[in-house]
XYZ file of C-alpha atoms in Angstrom:
514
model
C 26.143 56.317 41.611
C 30.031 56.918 41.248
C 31.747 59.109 43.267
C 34.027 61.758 41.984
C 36.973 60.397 40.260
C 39.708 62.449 42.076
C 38.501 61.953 45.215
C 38.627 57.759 44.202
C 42.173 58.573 43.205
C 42.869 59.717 45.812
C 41.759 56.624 48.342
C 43.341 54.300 45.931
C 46.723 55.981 46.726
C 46.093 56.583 50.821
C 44.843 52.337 51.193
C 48.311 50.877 48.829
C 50.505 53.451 50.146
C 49.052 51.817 53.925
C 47.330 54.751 55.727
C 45.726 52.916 58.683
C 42.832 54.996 59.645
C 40.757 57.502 56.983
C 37.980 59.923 57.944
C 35.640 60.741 55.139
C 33.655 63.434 56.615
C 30.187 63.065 54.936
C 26.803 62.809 55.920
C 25.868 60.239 52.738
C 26.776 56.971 54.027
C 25.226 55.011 50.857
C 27.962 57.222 49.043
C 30.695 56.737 51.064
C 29.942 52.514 50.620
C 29.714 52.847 47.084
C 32.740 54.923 46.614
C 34.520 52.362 48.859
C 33.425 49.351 46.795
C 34.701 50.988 43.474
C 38.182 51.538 45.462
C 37.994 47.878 46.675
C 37.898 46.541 43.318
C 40.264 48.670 41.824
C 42.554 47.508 44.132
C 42.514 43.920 43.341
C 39.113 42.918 44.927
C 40.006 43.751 48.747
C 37.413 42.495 51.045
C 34.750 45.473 52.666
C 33.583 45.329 55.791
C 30.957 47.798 57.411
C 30.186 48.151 61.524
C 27.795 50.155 62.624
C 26.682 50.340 66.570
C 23.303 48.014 65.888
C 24.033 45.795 63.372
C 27.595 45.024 63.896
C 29.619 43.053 60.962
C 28.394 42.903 57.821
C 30.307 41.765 54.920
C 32.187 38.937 55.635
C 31.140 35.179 55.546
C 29.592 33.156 58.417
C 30.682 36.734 60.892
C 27.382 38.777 60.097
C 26.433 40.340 63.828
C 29.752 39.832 65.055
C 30.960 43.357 67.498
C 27.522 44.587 67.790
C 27.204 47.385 70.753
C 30.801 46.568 70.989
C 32.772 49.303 69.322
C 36.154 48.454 70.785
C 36.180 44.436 69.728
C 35.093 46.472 66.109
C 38.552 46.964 66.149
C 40.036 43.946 66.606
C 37.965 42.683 63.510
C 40.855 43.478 61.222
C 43.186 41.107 63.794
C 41.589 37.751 62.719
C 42.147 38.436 58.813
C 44.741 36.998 56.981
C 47.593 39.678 56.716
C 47.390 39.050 52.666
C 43.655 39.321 52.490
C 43.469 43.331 51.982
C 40.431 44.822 54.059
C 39.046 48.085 54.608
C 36.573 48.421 57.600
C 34.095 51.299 57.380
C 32.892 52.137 60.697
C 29.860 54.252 60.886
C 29.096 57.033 63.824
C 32.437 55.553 65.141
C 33.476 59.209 66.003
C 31.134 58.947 68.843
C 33.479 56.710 70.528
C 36.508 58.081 69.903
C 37.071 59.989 73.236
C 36.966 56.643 75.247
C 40.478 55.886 76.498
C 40.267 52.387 75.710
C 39.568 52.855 71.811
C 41.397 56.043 71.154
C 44.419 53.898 72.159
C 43.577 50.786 70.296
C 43.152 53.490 67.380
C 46.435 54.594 68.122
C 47.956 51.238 67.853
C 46.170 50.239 64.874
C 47.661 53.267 63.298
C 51.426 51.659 63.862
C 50.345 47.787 63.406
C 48.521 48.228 59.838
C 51.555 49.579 58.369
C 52.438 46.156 57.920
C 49.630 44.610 56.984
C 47.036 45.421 53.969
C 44.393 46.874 56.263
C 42.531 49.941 56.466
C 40.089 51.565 58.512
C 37.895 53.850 57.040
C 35.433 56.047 59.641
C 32.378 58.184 58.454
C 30.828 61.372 60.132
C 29.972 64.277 59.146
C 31.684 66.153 61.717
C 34.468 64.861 64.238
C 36.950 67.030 66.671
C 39.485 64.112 66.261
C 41.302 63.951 70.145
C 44.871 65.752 70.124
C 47.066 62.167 70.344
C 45.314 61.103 67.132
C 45.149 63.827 64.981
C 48.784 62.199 63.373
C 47.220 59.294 63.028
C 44.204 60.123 60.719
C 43.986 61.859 57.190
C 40.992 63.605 56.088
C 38.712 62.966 53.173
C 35.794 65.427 52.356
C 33.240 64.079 50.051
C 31.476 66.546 47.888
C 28.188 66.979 47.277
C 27.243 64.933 44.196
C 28.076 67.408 41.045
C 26.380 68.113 37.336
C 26.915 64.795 36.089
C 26.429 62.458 38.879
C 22.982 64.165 39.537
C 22.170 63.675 35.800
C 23.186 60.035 35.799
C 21.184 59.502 38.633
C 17.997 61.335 37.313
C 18.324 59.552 33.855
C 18.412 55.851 35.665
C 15.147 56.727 37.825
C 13.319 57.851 34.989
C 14.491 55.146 32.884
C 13.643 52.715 35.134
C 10.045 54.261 35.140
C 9.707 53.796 31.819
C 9.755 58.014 31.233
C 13.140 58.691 29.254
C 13.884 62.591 29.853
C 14.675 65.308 27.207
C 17.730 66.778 27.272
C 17.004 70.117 28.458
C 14.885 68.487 30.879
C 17.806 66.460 32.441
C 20.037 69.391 32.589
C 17.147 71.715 34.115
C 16.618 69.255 37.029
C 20.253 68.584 37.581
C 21.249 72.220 37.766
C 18.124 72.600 39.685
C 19.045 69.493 42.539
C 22.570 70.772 42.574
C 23.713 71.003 46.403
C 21.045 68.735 47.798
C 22.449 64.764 48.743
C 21.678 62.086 46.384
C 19.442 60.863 49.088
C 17.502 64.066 48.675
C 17.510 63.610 45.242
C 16.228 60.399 45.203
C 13.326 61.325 48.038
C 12.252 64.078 45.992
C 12.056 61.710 42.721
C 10.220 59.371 44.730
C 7.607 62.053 45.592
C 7.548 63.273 42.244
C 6.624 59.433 41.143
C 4.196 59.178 43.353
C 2.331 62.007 42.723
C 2.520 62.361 38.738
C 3.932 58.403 37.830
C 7.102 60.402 36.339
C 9.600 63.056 36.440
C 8.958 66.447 34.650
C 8.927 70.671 34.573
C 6.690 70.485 37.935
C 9.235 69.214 39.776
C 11.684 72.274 39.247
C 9.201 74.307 41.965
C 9.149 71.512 44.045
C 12.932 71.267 44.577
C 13.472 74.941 45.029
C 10.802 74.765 47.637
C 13.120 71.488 49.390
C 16.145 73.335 49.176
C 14.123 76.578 51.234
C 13.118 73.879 53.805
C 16.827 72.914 54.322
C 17.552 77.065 54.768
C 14.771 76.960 57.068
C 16.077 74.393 59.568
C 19.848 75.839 59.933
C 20.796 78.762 62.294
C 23.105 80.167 60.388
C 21.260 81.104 57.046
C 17.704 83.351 56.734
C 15.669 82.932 53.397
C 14.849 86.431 52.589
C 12.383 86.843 49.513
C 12.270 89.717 48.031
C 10.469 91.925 45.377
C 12.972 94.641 44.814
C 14.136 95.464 41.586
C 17.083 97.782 40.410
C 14.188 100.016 39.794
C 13.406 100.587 43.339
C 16.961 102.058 43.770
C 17.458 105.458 43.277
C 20.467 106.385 41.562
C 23.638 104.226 41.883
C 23.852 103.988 38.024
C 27.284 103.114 37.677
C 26.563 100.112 40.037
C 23.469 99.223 38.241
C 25.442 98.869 34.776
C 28.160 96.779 36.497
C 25.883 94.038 37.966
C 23.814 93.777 34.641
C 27.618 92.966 33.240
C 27.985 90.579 36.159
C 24.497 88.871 35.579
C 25.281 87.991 31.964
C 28.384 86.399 33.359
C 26.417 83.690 34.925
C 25.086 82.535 31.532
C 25.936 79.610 29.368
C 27.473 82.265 26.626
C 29.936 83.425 29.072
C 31.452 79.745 29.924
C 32.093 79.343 26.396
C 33.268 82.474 26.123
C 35.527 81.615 28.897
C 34.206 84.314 31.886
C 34.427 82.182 34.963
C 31.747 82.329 37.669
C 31.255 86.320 39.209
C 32.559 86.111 42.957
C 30.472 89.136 44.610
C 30.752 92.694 45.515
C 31.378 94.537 48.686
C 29.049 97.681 49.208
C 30.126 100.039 51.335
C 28.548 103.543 52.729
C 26.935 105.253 55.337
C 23.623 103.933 57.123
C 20.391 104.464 54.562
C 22.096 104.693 51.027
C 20.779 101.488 50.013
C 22.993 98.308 50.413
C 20.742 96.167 51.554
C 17.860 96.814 49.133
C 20.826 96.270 46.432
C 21.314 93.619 47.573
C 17.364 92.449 47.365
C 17.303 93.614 44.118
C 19.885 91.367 42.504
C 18.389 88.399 44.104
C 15.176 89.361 42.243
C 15.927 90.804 39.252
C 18.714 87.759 38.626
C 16.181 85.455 39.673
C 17.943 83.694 42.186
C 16.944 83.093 45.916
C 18.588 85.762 48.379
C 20.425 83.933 52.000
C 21.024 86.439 54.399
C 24.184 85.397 56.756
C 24.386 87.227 60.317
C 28.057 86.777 61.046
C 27.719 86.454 64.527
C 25.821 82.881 64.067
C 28.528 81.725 62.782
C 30.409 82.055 66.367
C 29.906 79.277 68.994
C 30.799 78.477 72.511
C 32.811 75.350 71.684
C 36.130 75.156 70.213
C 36.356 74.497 66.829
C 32.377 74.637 66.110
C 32.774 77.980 64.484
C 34.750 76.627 61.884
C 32.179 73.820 61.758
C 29.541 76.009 61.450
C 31.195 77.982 58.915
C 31.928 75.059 56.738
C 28.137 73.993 57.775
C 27.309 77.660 56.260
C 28.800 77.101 53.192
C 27.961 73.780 52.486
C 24.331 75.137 52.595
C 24.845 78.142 50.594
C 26.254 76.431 47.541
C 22.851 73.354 48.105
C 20.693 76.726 46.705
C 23.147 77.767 43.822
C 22.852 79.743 41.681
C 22.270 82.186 44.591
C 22.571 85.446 46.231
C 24.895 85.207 49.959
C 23.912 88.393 51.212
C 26.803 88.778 54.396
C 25.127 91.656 56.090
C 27.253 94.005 58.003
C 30.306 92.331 57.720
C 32.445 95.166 59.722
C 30.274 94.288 62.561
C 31.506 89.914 62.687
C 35.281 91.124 61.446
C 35.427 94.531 61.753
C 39.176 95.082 63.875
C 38.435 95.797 67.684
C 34.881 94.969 67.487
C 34.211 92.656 70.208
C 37.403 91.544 70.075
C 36.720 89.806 66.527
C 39.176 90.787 63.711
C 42.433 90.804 65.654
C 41.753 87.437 67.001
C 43.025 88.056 70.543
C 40.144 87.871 72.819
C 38.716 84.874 71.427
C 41.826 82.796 71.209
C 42.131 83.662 67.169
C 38.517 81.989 66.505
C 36.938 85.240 64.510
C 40.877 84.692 62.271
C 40.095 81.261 61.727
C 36.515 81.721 60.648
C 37.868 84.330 58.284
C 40.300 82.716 56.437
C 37.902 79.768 55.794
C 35.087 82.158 54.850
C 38.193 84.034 52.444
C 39.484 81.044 51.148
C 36.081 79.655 49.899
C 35.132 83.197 48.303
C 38.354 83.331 46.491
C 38.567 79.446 45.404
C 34.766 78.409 45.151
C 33.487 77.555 41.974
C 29.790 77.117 42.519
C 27.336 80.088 41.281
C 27.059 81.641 44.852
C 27.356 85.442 44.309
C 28.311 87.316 47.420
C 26.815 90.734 48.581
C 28.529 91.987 51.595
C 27.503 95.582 53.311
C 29.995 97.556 55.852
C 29.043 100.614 57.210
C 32.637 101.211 59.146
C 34.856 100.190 56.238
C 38.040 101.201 58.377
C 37.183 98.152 60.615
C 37.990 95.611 57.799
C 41.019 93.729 57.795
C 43.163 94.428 54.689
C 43.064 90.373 53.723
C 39.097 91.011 53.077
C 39.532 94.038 50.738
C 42.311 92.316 48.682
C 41.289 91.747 44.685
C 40.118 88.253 44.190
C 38.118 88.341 47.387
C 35.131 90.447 45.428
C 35.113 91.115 41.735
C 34.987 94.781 42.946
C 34.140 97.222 45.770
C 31.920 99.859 45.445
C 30.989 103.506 47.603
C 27.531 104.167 48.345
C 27.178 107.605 48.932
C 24.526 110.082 50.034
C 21.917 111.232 47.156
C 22.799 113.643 44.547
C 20.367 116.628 44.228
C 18.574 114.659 41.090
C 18.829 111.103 42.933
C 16.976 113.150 46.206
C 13.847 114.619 43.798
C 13.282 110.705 42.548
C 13.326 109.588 46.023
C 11.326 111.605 47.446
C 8.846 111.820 44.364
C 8.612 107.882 44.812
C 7.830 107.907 48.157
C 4.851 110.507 47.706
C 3.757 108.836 44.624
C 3.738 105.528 46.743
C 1.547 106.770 49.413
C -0.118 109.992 46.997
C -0.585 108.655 43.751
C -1.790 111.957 42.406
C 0.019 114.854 43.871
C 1.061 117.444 42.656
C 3.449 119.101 45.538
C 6.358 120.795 44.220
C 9.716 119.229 45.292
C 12.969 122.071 44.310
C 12.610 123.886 48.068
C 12.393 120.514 50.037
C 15.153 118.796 47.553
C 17.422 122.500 48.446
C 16.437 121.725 52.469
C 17.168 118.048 52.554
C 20.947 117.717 51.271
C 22.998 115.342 52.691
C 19.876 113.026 53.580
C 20.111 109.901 53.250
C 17.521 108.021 51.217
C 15.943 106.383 54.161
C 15.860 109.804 55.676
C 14.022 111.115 52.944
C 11.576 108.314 53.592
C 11.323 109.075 57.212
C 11.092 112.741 55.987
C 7.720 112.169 53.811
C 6.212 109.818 56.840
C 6.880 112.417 59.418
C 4.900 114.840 57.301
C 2.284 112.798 56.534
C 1.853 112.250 60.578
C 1.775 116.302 61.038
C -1.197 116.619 58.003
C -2.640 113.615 59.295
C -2.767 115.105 63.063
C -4.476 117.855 61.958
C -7.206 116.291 59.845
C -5.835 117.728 56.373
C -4.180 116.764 53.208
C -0.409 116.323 52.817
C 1.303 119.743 51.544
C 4.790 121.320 50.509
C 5.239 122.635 54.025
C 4.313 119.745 55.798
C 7.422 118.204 54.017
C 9.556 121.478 54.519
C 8.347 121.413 58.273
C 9.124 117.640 58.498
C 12.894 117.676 57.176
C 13.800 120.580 59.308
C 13.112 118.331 62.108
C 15.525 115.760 60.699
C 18.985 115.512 61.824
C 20.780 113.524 59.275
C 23.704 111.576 59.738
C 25.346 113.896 57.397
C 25.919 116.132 60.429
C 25.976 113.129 63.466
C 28.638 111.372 61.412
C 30.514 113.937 59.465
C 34.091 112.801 60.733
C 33.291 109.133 59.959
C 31.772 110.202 56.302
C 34.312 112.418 55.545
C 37.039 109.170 56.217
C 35.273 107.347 54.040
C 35.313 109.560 51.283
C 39.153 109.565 51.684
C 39.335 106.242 51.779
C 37.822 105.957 48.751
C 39.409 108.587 46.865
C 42.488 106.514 47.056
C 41.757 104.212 44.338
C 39.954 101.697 46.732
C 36.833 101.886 45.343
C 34.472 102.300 42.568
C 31.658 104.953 42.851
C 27.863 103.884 42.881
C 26.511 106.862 41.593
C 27.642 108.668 38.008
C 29.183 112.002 38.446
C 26.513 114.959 38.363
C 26.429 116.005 34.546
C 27.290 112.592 32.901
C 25.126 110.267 30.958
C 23.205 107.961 33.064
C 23.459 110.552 35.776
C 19.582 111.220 35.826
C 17.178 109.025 37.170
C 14.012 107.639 36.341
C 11.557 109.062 39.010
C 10.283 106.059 40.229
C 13.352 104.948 41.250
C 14.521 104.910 45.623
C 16.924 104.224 47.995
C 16.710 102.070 51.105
């Protein structure tokens, strides 16, 4: 398979404008060769040699072996070539030696010495904290996942070869369905799917979604959440409901042409219990896309510089399951300003700032169908650089349920556990203002435990008697709820809910909030 043209381009230039030492960082080595060879020949046919740890030299006549568990005569392969042969020496897992003294300065003297001659080295690894007195001395190459068309091309030569030309909309079903995974994992799962059935078809669809839950599955950093929620199971928030049924035609085919680009996400702020999270279930489901749930704090390790690699790790993994949900729960809590030292980057020698502006600069340049949900509770803790446009498509308040959003909450909940009742709801919906609606929940449990306790069915007092024992956070929390209001009132942002009065303002009543 061909590599990405630009990313070619750009190797031709590095090798005839004589850059001594490359890193690709990649975890595909077959790509990285093949990429290489196309390079080679543009170039006039320059000679490739690979090293690896075991096998030693491969690639050039009567020398096969030659440097084997020998990394630092690897280096002096490139010495015994004549200067107007042009070479390029890929070294693979070479990063491993690196921090010897011995080859980081033969490195370092390679750098100057194949300025003058048509030689370059060329080292693979997926990750590499390149020592400080060679960090001049090497230029960084990221290869990309395969994309669209590489994927197709590669799809449409296995089943070709199998004698099982695919459809169209078949090929472009698969592809968009293997997009993010390696082209080795594309070709394992092909295999599987040839061994099984003798051919390539719509069963394999299922079978890659389930591949790409088995790579969530082995990281840290992301949780596979699956969900059943629907915007139906979220009481009220109309006004957010209408927006993300705007944003989930974006994602279409129609809206390319149309030229929409890609939705970026939403941030959902509010109080504790007003339903972010099971938003942010219910878009996964109702879009039909898998939800990833990110805990920030994964993304911070002990070592310097792996939380950036993790990070990049993170998103690297994210954009394997696109078209997805990234569901960054409680974001103020990872970058919140003075929490734990995190957002002003003191205490942890500027790590948590670093980690941010990678995680920033992805959501504002990434062009993969990851749709970010983030949640903040403490939306004062934020830095500014998170709330700025082009981070999210738009921010939106969560606040506490409206007297109408409180009756279908409540009504749901009874209905969920008492499919028949009949218990009247205007004194309980007067008692409970300024509940949230996972305190109504907690409200309709409690009184369930009191009839319950006393061998009887559930009744209107049991639920009076049960939120008069509640102490929402309404009252705990007014200062902090009463900040956020004025925060938002400033144009900041959007609100969930549709004002009391206005059309789409009532709410079907078997509709809830988390």
């Amino acid at each position: 398979m061909s590599s990405p043209a630009p990313l070619a381009d750009q190797l031709d230039l590095l090798i005839r404008s004589r850059t001594a030492i490359l890193w690709i960082r990649s975890l595909e080595e077959e790509r990285v060769e093949a990429l290489l060879e196309r390079v080679a020949s543009r170039l006039g046919g320059r000679l490739l040699l690979r090293w690896d740890f075991i096998g030693g030299l491969r690639g050039a006549v009567g020398r096969d072996g030659e440097a084997s568990r020998n990394p630092l005569a690897a280096l002096d392969l490139l010495s015994g070539l004549p200067a107007e042969q042009g070479a390029i020496l890929l070294l693979k897992d070479f990063h491993r030696y690196a921090e010897d003294a011995g080859i980081c300065r033969r490195l370092r003297n390679l750098a100057t010495e194949l300025r003058q001659r048509p030689h370059t080295v060329v080292i693979t690894a997926p990750e590499w904290r390149i020592p400080a007195e060679l960090e001049d001395a090497i230029s960084l190459l990221d290869l990309p996942l395969p994309d669209g068309r590489e994927i197709a091309g590669l799809l449409q030569e296995i089943a070709a070869a199998c004698g099982e030309p695919l459809s169209p909309q078949l090929l472009e079903d698969l592809a968009t369905a293997c997009h993010g995974l390696s082209e080795q994992r594309v070709r394992q799962l092909a295999a599987r799917a040839l061994a099984r059935r003798g051919r390539l078809g719509e069963a394999d669809l299922a079978e890659v979604l389930e591949e790409k839950r088995q790579v969530i599955a082995r990281s840290e950093l992301l949780e596979y959440c699956p969900s059943e929620a629907t915007p139906a199971d979220i009481g009220g928030l109309e006004s957010l409901k209408a927006w993300l049924e705007q944003r989930h035609r974006a994602f279409s085919e129609e809206a390319r042409r149309y030229g929409l680009p890609l939705p970026r996400g939403v941030l959902l702020v509010g109080p504790q219990g007003t339903g972010k999270s099971l938003t942010a279930k219910a878009i996964a489901h109702s879009w039909g896309m898998p939800l990833l749930r990110l805990d920030v704090g994964r993304l911070f390790a002990g070592l310097v510089g792996a939380s950036e690699a993790r990070t990049r790790e993170m998103i690297l993994r994210a954009e394997a399951m696109a078209p997805c949900v990234l569901w960054i729960d409680e974001i103020d809590k990872g970058f919140g300003l003075g929490v734990g030292g995190g957002g002003d980057g003191r205490s942890d020698g500027g790590t948590s700032q670093r980690v941010l502006a990678s995680l920033l600069t992805w959501m504002a340049e990434k062009s993969s169908a990851v749709f970010v949900v983030a949640t903040a509770n403490a939306v004062e803790r934020l830095p500014a650089e998170l709330l700025r446009k082009g981070r999210f498509d738009e921010i939106f308040l969560l606040e506490l349920p409206q007297r109408l959003e409180r009756r279908a909450i409540l009504d749901l909940q009874l209905r969920r556990r008492r499919p028949e009742h009949r218990i009247g709801l205007d004194v309980l919906v007067d008692r409970t203002d300024g509940f949230s609606g996972a305190e109504l929940e907690q409200t309709v449990i409690e009184a369930m435990h009191l009839a319950f306790g006393e061998g009887r069915e559930l009744g209107e007092s049991d639920l009076i008697a049960a939120a008069s024992q509640v102490v929402p956070l309404s009252r705990t929390a007014r200062e902090q709820l009463e900040a956020l209001r004025q925060w938002a009132r400033g144009g900041r942002a959007r609100p969930a809910s549709a004002p009391p009065g206005e059309a789409g303002s009532s709410f079907d009543p078997s509709s809830v909030a988390d």
